[in-house]
Amino acid sequence: MQETRLDTARIQAAHRVIDPVFRDTPLYRCEALEPGLGCAVSIKLETANPVRSFKARGTEVVTSLLAGHGAPAVVCASSGNLGQALAWSGRGRGLDVTVVASRFATAAKLDRIRALGARLELVDGDHEMARERAAALARDGGIRLVEDSLDIETCEGAATIGLELVDSAPSFDTVLVALGGGALATGVGHVMKALAPGVEVICVQPLGAPAMTYSWRRRRVVTTESADTIADGVAGRYPIPAVLDDLLLVADDVVLVREGSIVAGMRMLLDHAGLVVEPSAALGVAAVLEDRDRFAGRHVVTVVCGSNVDVDAYHRWVGQAPVHRS
Amino acid sequence: MQETRLDTARIQAAHRVIDPVFRDTPLYRCEALEPGLGCAVSIKLETANPVRSFKARGTEVVTSLLAGHGAPAVVCASSGNLGQALAWSGRGRGLDVTVVASRFATAAKLDRIRALGARLELVDGDHEMARERAAALARDGGIRLVEDSLDIETCEGAATIGLELVDSAPSFDTVLVALGGGALATGVGHVMKALAPGVEVICVQPLGAPAMTYSWRRRRVVTTESADTIADGVAGRYPIPAVLDDLLLVADDVVLVREGSIVAGMRMLLDHAGLVVEPSAALGVAAVLEDRDRFAGRHVVTVVCGSNVDVDAYHRWVGQAPVHRS
């Protein structure tokens, strides 16, 4: 294939610097999901770790490089999984971590970032404003700004999931990956194309936040006016050109799914796999639900990429109402 | 220590015959649980596999021995985790698996046993009647009856969890293990006493099914008239003498917890760890909740041993009522 920004040897090296608690995550057939989905289904589970998402694979790579160079601090804009992951990874390596977030972000997620020892700075605006503030802090302080998907370490960290899939001697036909900024999709996609080219890579994005999908289809960056989805982990509006270039090389298809399908996917993962997942982690199941004929008779792996979800919102979505809670 | 029935070298050999999908399960600090529990907490997660419990570690050992000897079939009495695990392990090794269960068992669990290819025979009585029927089938057919906790393979299979805890270079002070028939408790306990004797082993049983706890305290088998607990995985009334002997050698303490604490533990694991667990998997958290002073400042590992739970019952217990479900 043409070359992406990612490098397979570097990804293999990245796998070795990631704390074992984030590596070699469960990969297993989930037969109880199969009657409802009409195909063989395996789960790659990225939630059973201290930050409940795959993002620490990337922050482990970034922070180990920074610590190796004697850097004292690091900053990012995030109201969710990246912030928690950077806080965890930075704390373990003695880095001062600053996370900039919108004050409108979910309180529970902001609490977790603080609890992991990061300095949390809130801005009175959206994620774009948080990004600008984080960039200013980095510039003024001379410290590293971690930008998800743009920074190669975030892509290559996520790509280590692909290595583990390949090392499992894959019997699957298709990998389903959530698509937001693109770190996970280009990471896993790169490894599949390099080491298991027979495996189809399908990226899944919410219909309510379709910027990268439109960009992939038109082969040029398309931004959107708004993003409206419960899948906050993938709700971007400004695709990064370099990431789009990589995605064009590694994605076999990019599909959009409706909010109702995401919720149905979350509910199926709860009812039949016993998994509480955040909306972005249900995108793969949602894609199968929307096009069962396409996947009939195939074996798909879906990357369950995170479980950081507000409990009350979760129950509202999956149709369980809180009653008489203490 | 005095010798249990278990053998550390055999346990190490057992670890090698268990399908990798059940081995090397996640072990991670869960800081979000810690403010509520007042101590450091790590989770050993035994639910992210095809049968959603630790029981397959034991059935993998049994069925690989049987298949090695050319046995054609195997039978057990179970309405839950053992039946699913034996069905999974036997199917993979070409064994005919029969599971005998009470017709009053949870329909969803019985469906899973059938779906995994086992022949399911229902008896019109309780688990004791199912055991008698399974024993008769074994005797008449000349086939192996798998008896949980009595059969050394079930204990040594479960003990491989202990190996993995020890291999993690433990920084923890205490392991909390669910106590039912005793396979998990004596298995993990044996390995800790043999290889990490500084780690305290505390077994936890529901107050509503206290037979083994009473037996441990009085150092002789005590049976109970009834068992009344939502923790069906550990609801026995007839402790096995040989298992009690082992438990007396390896348990530092055995504690009883109330049903309300089990439910509170399940809710904490959902709210703060994002884990859906069956009641027996919440016993460790329940034990901390009932005696926070005892664990203050310590680092405990709790084995989250299963997630096979009826979804409606689960929501009833943790205080979520199903609404407008499709």
XYZ file of C-alpha atoms in Angstrom:
652
model
C 0.000 0.000 0.000
C 0.968 3.663 -0.185
C 2.576 4.917 2.973
C 0.582 6.390 5.804
C 2.219 8.577 8.427
C 2.303 5.508 10.667
C 5.209 3.084 10.871
C 4.764 -0.589 11.716
C 8.116 -0.946 13.457
C 7.394 2.109 15.585
C 3.994 0.640 16.473
C 5.694 -2.558 17.588
C 8.075 -0.491 19.710
C 5.118 1.471 21.096
C 3.514 -1.763 22.257
C 6.510 -2.392 24.469
C 6.389 0.987 26.245
C 2.677 0.871 27.054
C 1.954 -0.154 30.644
C 0.842 -3.818 30.599
C -2.440 -2.864 32.269
C -3.551 -1.421 28.911
C -2.131 -4.143 26.677
C -3.217 -7.590 25.560
C -6.843 -6.810 26.234
C -9.565 -9.456 26.012
C -10.539 -10.679 22.542
C -13.359 -13.205 22.517
C -16.290 -14.568 20.557
C -19.593 -13.405 21.938
C -22.072 -15.967 20.668
C -24.963 -14.497 22.637
C -24.852 -11.459 20.326
C -24.894 -13.525 17.176
C -28.576 -14.442 16.774
C -29.420 -10.745 16.945
C -26.705 -9.696 14.517
C -26.768 -12.541 12.023
C -23.011 -12.982 11.891
C -20.136 -14.240 14.004
C -19.042 -11.542 16.459
C -15.876 -11.111 18.461
C -15.247 -8.353 20.947
C -11.940 -6.578 21.506
C -12.510 -5.060 24.928
C -10.714 -1.814 25.741
C -12.655 -0.912 28.894
C -11.143 -3.147 31.599
C -8.352 -0.810 32.660
C -7.842 2.162 34.998
C -9.222 4.747 32.540
C -11.917 2.621 30.889
C -10.925 3.407 27.303
C -8.238 2.653 24.712
C -6.870 6.203 24.848
C -4.132 5.402 27.340
C -2.349 3.375 24.665
C -1.582 6.694 22.970
C -0.887 8.719 26.087
C 1.484 6.029 27.328
C 3.528 6.507 24.166
C 3.492 10.312 24.355
C 4.366 10.524 28.031
C 7.122 7.938 27.907
C 8.777 9.948 25.115
C 8.355 13.180 27.067
C 9.673 11.669 30.294
C 12.625 10.253 28.373
C 13.474 13.751 27.195
C 13.105 15.229 30.670
C 10.014 17.277 29.832
C 8.248 18.523 32.965
C 4.707 19.009 31.689
C 2.092 18.268 29.064
C -1.279 19.750 28.124
C -4.318 18.704 26.105
C -7.867 19.798 25.418
C -10.352 17.106 26.350
C -13.534 16.677 28.247
C -13.335 12.941 28.281
C -11.236 9.945 27.551
C -8.061 11.659 26.339
C -7.976 13.841 29.435
C -8.323 10.897 31.802
C -5.738 8.892 29.901
C -3.196 11.722 29.779
C -3.750 12.393 33.478
C -3.094 8.730 34.309
C -0.044 8.371 32.077
C 1.466 11.705 33.068
C 1.042 11.107 36.794
C 2.910 7.818 36.572
C 5.841 9.517 34.861
C 6.048 12.584 37.076
C 4.683 15.031 34.498
C 2.506 18.000 35.354
C -0.655 17.427 33.342
C -3.067 20.199 32.415
C -6.383 19.354 30.795
C -8.510 22.105 29.295
C -12.218 21.375 28.929
C -15.499 23.073 28.291
C -17.369 23.868 31.487
C -20.387 22.273 29.801
C -18.765 18.842 29.740
C -20.148 15.981 31.823
C -19.373 16.603 35.483
C -18.536 12.971 36.182
C -15.860 12.942 33.474
C -14.327 16.188 34.720
C -14.266 14.770 38.248
C -12.358 11.721 37.039
C -9.739 13.913 35.328
C -9.238 15.862 38.567
C -9.165 12.696 40.646
C -6.284 11.408 38.527
C -4.230 14.402 39.606
C -4.424 16.632 36.529
C -4.882 20.372 36.710
C -8.246 20.980 35.082
C -8.912 24.329 33.436
C -12.434 25.066 32.298
C -13.316 27.416 29.445
C -16.627 29.127 28.965
C -17.220 27.703 25.518
C -17.083 24.577 23.388
C -14.326 22.106 22.622
C -12.868 24.399 19.959
C -12.348 27.091 22.562
C -10.731 24.524 24.850
C -8.349 23.577 22.033
C -7.367 27.194 21.475
C -6.743 27.681 25.196
C -4.689 24.474 25.423
C -2.623 25.578 22.424
C -1.999 28.953 24.047
C -0.909 27.291 27.299
C 1.483 25.070 25.380
C 2.919 27.968 23.397
C 3.305 30.268 26.369
C 4.712 27.590 28.663
C 6.885 25.871 26.114
C 5.232 22.564 26.898
C 3.966 19.763 24.720
C 0.402 19.998 23.433
C -1.092 16.578 22.788
C -3.500 16.693 19.864
C -5.510 13.548 19.398
C -5.282 11.974 15.926
C -2.948 14.691 14.648
C -0.107 13.528 16.872
C 1.370 10.375 15.469
C 1.845 8.857 18.923
C -1.915 8.860 19.503
C -2.421 6.990 16.235
C 0.420 4.543 16.787
C -0.666 3.911 20.368
C -4.160 3.067 19.144
C -2.585 0.975 16.394
C -1.251 -1.455 18.996
C -4.822 -2.770 19.194
C -4.324 -3.827 15.598
C -1.107 -5.646 16.479
C -2.950 -7.643 19.107
C -5.696 -8.503 16.639
C -3.132 -9.724 14.116
C -1.227 -11.681 16.772
C -4.415 -13.554 17.611
C -4.094 -15.377 14.273
C -7.274 -13.799 13.052
C -10.153 -15.903 11.834
C -12.254 -12.809 11.296
C -13.168 -11.145 8.031
C -13.888 -7.611 9.147
C -12.820 -5.168 11.842
C -15.343 -2.515 12.847
C -13.781 0.626 14.298
C -15.326 3.792 15.693
C -14.420 6.848 13.641
C -14.021 10.253 15.233
C -10.792 12.192 14.842
C -9.310 9.107 13.250
C -6.532 7.915 15.589
C -8.201 4.591 16.274
C -9.370 4.068 12.699
C -6.070 4.922 11.022
C -4.101 3.094 13.696
C -5.964 -0.189 13.495
C -6.413 0.252 9.749
C -2.688 0.750 9.133
C -1.780 -2.438 10.965
C -4.440 -4.472 9.208
C -3.355 -3.289 5.783
C 0.306 -3.887 6.621
C 0.048 -7.243 8.386
C -3.368 -8.751 7.625
C -4.423 -7.257 4.301
C -7.193 -9.806 3.831
C -9.134 -8.301 6.712
C -11.664 -5.639 5.778
C -11.520 -2.385 7.793
C -14.851 -0.652 8.193
C -15.018 2.636 10.076
C -18.280 3.706 11.672
C -19.372 7.233 12.486
C -22.644 8.693 13.785
C -24.881 10.253 11.164
C -25.056 13.227 13.537
C -21.298 13.866 13.327
C -20.403 12.877 9.769
C -17.548 15.253 8.894
C -14.811 12.656 8.482
C -17.114 10.312 6.596
C -18.090 13.031 4.125
C -14.416 13.920 3.815
C -13.451 10.302 3.101
C -16.162 9.989 0.463
C -15.183 13.206 -1.314
C -11.473 12.645 -0.736
C -11.080 16.169 0.642
C -11.746 17.790 4.004
C -15.389 18.590 4.600
C -16.360 20.363 7.806
C -19.842 20.530 9.262
C -21.758 23.319 10.947
C -22.637 21.217 13.951
C -22.304 17.807 15.532
C -25.327 16.260 17.152
C -24.831 12.813 18.622
C -24.798 11.095 21.992
C -21.447 9.611 20.967
C -19.345 12.404 22.444
C -16.134 10.451 21.912
C -16.419 10.837 18.126
C -18.297 14.131 17.787
C -15.840 16.176 15.692
C -16.544 18.761 13.044
C -13.067 19.568 11.665
C -11.269 16.610 10.122
C -7.482 16.892 10.103
C -6.107 16.747 6.526
C -3.170 14.453 7.344
C -5.465 12.034 9.161
C -7.883 12.015 6.242
C -4.993 11.169 3.915
C -4.158 8.168 6.084
C -7.778 7.113 6.342
C -8.084 7.157 2.559
C -5.278 4.594 2.426
C -6.498 2.168 5.089
C -10.296 2.233 5.312
C -12.173 -0.162 3.062
C -15.391 1.606 3.858
C -16.778 4.307 6.112
C -20.417 4.087 7.154
C -22.809 6.331 9.036
C -25.294 5.055 11.621
C -28.366 6.560 13.208
C -28.627 7.479 16.887
C -31.327 4.859 17.364
C -28.973 2.180 16.117
C -26.263 3.319 18.515
C -28.717 3.025 21.392
C -29.884 -0.372 20.155
C -26.250 -1.447 20.000
C -25.613 -0.286 23.567
C -28.671 -2.186 24.713
C -27.584 -5.379 22.912
C -24.134 -5.174 24.466
C -25.759 -4.828 27.892
C -28.390 -7.524 27.456
C -26.327 -10.135 25.637
C -22.722 -9.395 26.529
C -23.149 -7.891 30.006
C -21.175 -4.829 28.945
C -21.858 -1.218 29.831
C -20.359 0.829 27.013
C -20.246 4.437 25.941
C -22.040 5.284 22.698
C -18.918 5.345 20.527
C -18.159 1.773 21.626
C -21.474 0.598 20.196
C -20.894 1.983 16.699
C -19.701 -1.354 15.323
C -22.755 -3.215 16.534
C -24.914 -0.376 15.199
C -23.341 -0.784 11.755
C -24.241 -4.463 11.679
C -27.782 -3.730 12.858
C -28.262 -1.280 9.992
C -27.006 -3.630 7.286
C -27.368 -7.231 8.401
C -27.271 -8.558 4.841
C -23.824 -7.094 4.306
C -22.393 -8.997 7.261
C -24.417 -12.209 7.036
C -22.171 -15.241 7.391
C -19.101 -13.157 8.102
C -17.025 -12.926 11.256
C -16.655 -9.378 12.539
C -14.520 -8.011 15.357
C -15.817 -4.883 16.983
C -13.505 -2.750 19.091
C -15.358 -1.846 22.288
C -13.325 1.283 22.809
C -14.657 2.831 26.013
C -17.116 2.660 28.885
C -16.939 6.190 30.273
C -20.546 7.081 30.368
C -22.693 9.123 32.692
C -24.769 6.525 34.535
C -28.003 8.485 34.433
C -27.675 9.311 30.739
C -26.841 5.678 30.054
C -29.988 4.452 31.704
C -32.030 7.069 29.885
C -30.611 5.874 26.578
C -30.911 2.156 27.049
C -34.375 2.433 28.517
C -33.805 1.896 32.194
C -35.125 4.624 34.431
C -33.521 5.164 37.821
C -35.943 4.428 40.649
C -35.548 4.681 44.409
C -31.794 5.124 44.205
C -30.090 5.848 47.504
C 1.766 -24.967 55.329
C 0.053 -28.346 55.693
C -0.850 -29.898 52.390
C -4.136 -29.253 50.679
C -5.439 -31.575 47.988
C -4.118 -29.074 45.439
C -0.674 -29.178 43.894
C 1.172 -26.070 42.760
C 3.003 -27.795 39.904
C -0.259 -29.252 38.627
C -1.824 -25.777 38.808
C 1.031 -24.397 36.714
C 0.472 -27.202 34.206
C -3.271 -26.483 34.255
C -2.586 -22.881 33.286
C -0.981 -24.102 30.088
C -3.935 -26.249 28.972
C -6.578 -23.578 29.527
C -7.636 -21.843 26.317
C -5.925 -18.423 26.234
C -9.313 -16.718 25.978
C -9.826 -17.511 29.676
C -6.291 -16.767 30.872
C -4.326 -13.670 31.807
C -7.464 -11.738 32.561
C -7.425 -8.018 33.360
C -6.038 -6.968 36.745
C -6.215 -3.240 37.394
C -6.552 -0.564 40.041
C -10.000 0.958 40.099
C -9.494 4.315 41.787
C -13.070 5.432 41.192
C -14.187 2.796 43.725
C -11.729 3.896 46.361
C -13.414 6.963 47.908
C -16.481 4.837 48.575
C -14.539 1.919 50.004
C -11.805 3.686 51.926
C -8.983 1.502 50.663
C -7.001 0.823 47.517
C -8.932 -1.537 45.240
C -7.843 -3.668 42.331
C -10.123 -5.773 40.200
C -9.313 -9.183 38.767
C -11.911 -9.438 36.011
C -13.175 -12.911 35.081
C -16.149 -11.846 32.982
C -14.622 -10.824 29.633
C -14.706 -14.244 27.992
C -17.164 -16.433 26.075
C -18.916 -17.761 29.191
C -18.715 -14.655 31.380
C -17.315 -16.388 34.460
C -14.127 -17.988 35.803
C -15.624 -21.479 35.694
C -14.161 -22.359 32.320
C -10.704 -22.426 33.855
C -11.802 -25.602 35.632
C -13.787 -27.120 32.778
C -10.875 -26.555 30.421
C -8.719 -28.694 32.697
C -11.337 -31.435 33.061
C -12.205 -31.658 29.390
C -8.621 -31.602 28.166
C -7.877 -34.572 30.447
C -10.994 -36.384 29.239
C -10.260 -35.703 25.586
C -6.694 -36.894 26.119
C -8.057 -40.204 27.398
C -10.503 -40.539 24.518
C -13.598 -40.104 26.672
C -16.703 -39.417 24.571
C -18.898 -37.614 27.069
C -19.210 -35.689 30.321
C -22.085 -34.690 32.578
C -22.697 -32.189 35.368
C -25.513 -30.752 37.416
C -25.705 -26.998 37.062
C -28.189 -24.284 36.359
C -25.597 -21.669 35.739
C -21.945 -20.958 35.267
C -20.563 -24.495 35.490
C -23.055 -25.727 32.900
C -22.147 -22.987 30.434
C -18.455 -23.496 30.988
C -18.604 -27.272 30.611
C -20.709 -26.885 27.470
C -18.136 -24.498 25.958
C -15.104 -26.575 26.892
C -16.669 -29.898 25.920
C -17.869 -28.647 22.539
C -14.377 -27.513 21.623
C -12.965 -30.953 22.409
C -15.652 -33.016 20.707
C -17.266 -34.274 23.914
C -20.979 -34.884 24.311
C -21.974 -32.659 27.201
C -25.073 -33.221 29.304
C -26.138 -30.639 31.846
C -28.842 -31.461 34.369
C -30.669 -28.535 35.912
C -33.754 -27.701 37.887
C -36.641 -26.597 35.718
C -36.984 -23.657 38.115
C -33.615 -22.220 37.116
C -33.361 -18.901 35.283
C -34.551 -19.356 31.704
C -31.824 -17.144 30.263
C -29.092 -19.267 31.801
C -30.663 -22.489 30.576
C -30.928 -20.993 27.093
C -27.204 -20.181 27.114
C -26.340 -23.769 28.089
C -28.447 -25.081 25.193
C -27.021 -22.504 22.787
C -23.524 -23.765 23.556
C -24.521 -27.184 22.256
C -25.045 -29.112 25.477
C -27.907 -31.546 25.996
C -29.964 -29.984 28.761
C -32.040 -32.252 30.988
C -34.458 -30.618 33.382
C -35.596 -32.170 36.646
C -38.760 -31.318 38.519
C -36.988 -30.376 41.722
C -34.081 -28.446 43.206
C -30.354 -28.562 42.593
C -29.961 -31.609 44.856
C -32.321 -33.564 42.647
C -30.352 -32.406 39.596
C -27.160 -33.691 41.230
C -28.723 -37.081 41.887
C -29.928 -37.319 38.309
C -26.524 -36.285 36.925
C -24.834 -38.896 39.128
C -27.229 -41.563 37.873
C -26.559 -40.603 34.249
C -22.840 -40.826 34.876
C -23.106 -44.198 36.602
C -25.434 -45.718 34.017
C -23.533 -44.343 31.030
C -20.054 -44.891 32.396
C -19.233 -41.248 31.809
C -17.439 -38.666 33.886
C -19.494 -36.644 36.360
C -17.972 -33.234 37.011
C -18.606 -32.132 40.575
C -17.680 -28.548 41.283
C -15.271 -28.019 44.182
C -15.077 -31.756 44.939
C -13.219 -32.475 41.700
C -9.658 -31.346 42.051
C -9.549 -30.045 38.462
C -12.242 -27.475 39.247
C -10.185 -26.220 42.194
C -6.883 -26.245 40.338
C -8.445 -24.546 37.318
C -9.743 -21.770 39.557
C -6.351 -21.670 41.254
C -4.782 -20.412 38.037
C -6.323 -17.041 38.933
C -4.031 -17.102 41.921
C -1.022 -17.781 39.712
C -1.834 -14.715 37.664
C -2.207 -12.597 40.784
C 1.186 -13.764 42.039
C 2.797 -13.234 38.628
C 1.667 -9.602 38.712
C 4.259 -8.957 41.431
C 1.537 -8.163 43.916
C 1.464 -4.887 45.760
C -1.775 -5.831 47.446
C -2.338 -6.923 51.025
C -5.553 -8.882 50.732
C -7.426 -11.005 48.213
C -11.206 -11.132 48.538
C -12.766 -14.284 47.098
C -16.380 -15.383 46.802
C -17.083 -18.525 48.821
C -19.647 -21.066 47.693
C -18.655 -24.685 47.175
C -15.073 -23.624 47.688
C -13.282 -24.276 44.384
C -12.411 -20.608 43.866
C -11.572 -19.960 47.508
C -9.375 -23.023 48.015
C -7.808 -22.599 44.587
C -6.786 -18.979 44.963
C -6.059 -19.535 48.641
C -3.718 -22.457 47.970
C -1.638 -20.469 45.501
C -1.411 -17.457 47.789
C -0.275 -19.535 50.746
C 2.224 -21.399 48.584
C 3.661 -18.517 46.567
C 2.678 -15.236 48.276
C 2.183 -16.116 51.942
C 2.192 -12.480 52.984
C -1.103 -11.876 51.210
C -4.203 -12.286 53.358
C -6.973 -14.481 51.895
C -10.472 -13.492 52.946
C -13.427 -15.534 51.724
C -16.853 -13.932 51.554
C -20.211 -15.684 51.683
C -23.789 -14.402 51.855
C -25.377 -14.442 55.291
C -28.306 -16.159 53.572
C -26.174 -19.168 52.534
C -23.656 -19.535 55.361
C -23.057 -23.305 55.501
C -19.386 -23.266 54.541
C -18.674 -20.283 56.778
C -20.254 -21.995 59.788
C -18.302 -25.115 58.905
C -15.017 -23.195 58.710
C -15.660 -21.530 62.050
C -16.529 -24.800 63.804
C -13.897 -26.777 61.898
C -16.471 -29.438 60.967
C -19.174 -29.702 58.304
C -22.322 -27.797 59.183
C -25.278 -28.001 56.809
C -28.201 -25.604 56.712
C -31.908 -26.154 56.221
C -32.149 -23.598 53.475
C -30.230 -21.082 51.395
C -31.787 -17.719 50.742
C -29.676 -15.302 48.720
C -29.706 -13.592 45.355
C -26.139 -14.875 44.904
C -27.122 -18.112 43.192
C -23.523 -18.879 42.279
C -22.636 -19.508 45.924
C -25.940 -20.733 47.376
C -24.947 -24.167 48.739
C -26.191 -25.968 51.807
C -23.940 -29.058 51.957
C -20.237 -28.287 52.332
C -17.930 -31.008 51.044
C -15.661 -32.319 53.838
C -12.487 -32.473 51.726
C -13.043 -28.909 50.518
C -13.590 -27.703 54.067
C -10.296 -29.330 55.084
C -8.525 -27.368 52.357
C -10.300 -24.152 53.245
C -9.199 -24.510 56.868
C -5.605 -24.514 55.628
C -5.733 -21.555 53.257
C -8.361 -19.039 54.406
C -7.207 -16.358 56.823
C -10.791 -15.406 57.463
C -14.288 -16.142 56.244
C -16.915 -13.440 56.529
C -20.647 -13.225 55.949
C -22.356 -10.280 54.262
C -25.953 -9.124 54.097
C -28.025 -9.103 50.916
C -28.248 -5.310 51.061
C -24.467 -5.085 50.999
C -24.287 -7.393 47.991
C -26.728 -5.138 46.154
C -24.802 -2.029 47.217
C -21.635 -3.697 45.925
C -23.243 -4.458 42.576
C -24.401 -0.855 42.331
C -20.947 0.504 43.154
C -19.353 -1.717 40.531
C -21.851 -0.417 37.980
C -21.664 3.251 38.930
C -17.913 3.552 39.530
C -16.349 0.741 37.529
C -18.843 0.404 34.671
C -19.202 -3.311 35.384
C -22.367 -5.386 35.317
C -21.740 -8.277 37.686
C -23.675 -11.156 39.138
C -24.268 -11.041 42.906
C -21.490 -13.470 43.826
C -19.003 -11.196 42.034
C -19.919 -8.326 44.363
C -19.219 -10.224 47.592
C -15.734 -8.763 47.979
C -16.933 -5.186 47.663
C -19.778 -6.041 50.063
C -17.259 -7.267 52.631
C -15.369 -3.964 52.497
C -18.612 -1.989 52.765
C -19.542 -3.881 55.929
C -16.203 -3.373 57.649
C -14.429 -0.323 56.250
C -12.232 0.086 59.334
C -10.731 -3.345 58.799
C -9.587 -2.486 55.290
C -8.697 1.182 55.761
C -5.337 1.975 54.220
C -4.945 -1.499 52.766
C -4.842 -2.596 49.125
C -7.402 -5.272 48.328
C -7.904 -7.291 45.164
C -11.416 -8.505 44.553
C -12.043 -11.303 42.081
C -14.988 -10.292 39.910
C -15.899 -13.866 39.162
C -18.957 -13.668 36.888
C -21.470 -11.508 35.073
C -24.185 -14.025 34.218
C -27.203 -12.276 35.529
C -30.781 -12.046 34.429
C -31.079 -8.496 33.085
C -34.484 -7.831 34.593
C -33.500 -9.160 38.010
C -30.319 -7.130 37.843
C -32.174 -3.909 37.251
C -34.605 -4.759 40.019
C -31.705 -5.256 42.419
C -29.614 -2.246 41.541
C -32.603 0.025 41.415
C -33.205 0.488 37.714
C -36.646 -0.406 36.485
C -37.118 -1.402 32.863
C -39.219 1.114 30.965
C -40.459 1.159 27.377
C -38.163 -1.651 26.295
C -38.669 -2.921 22.805
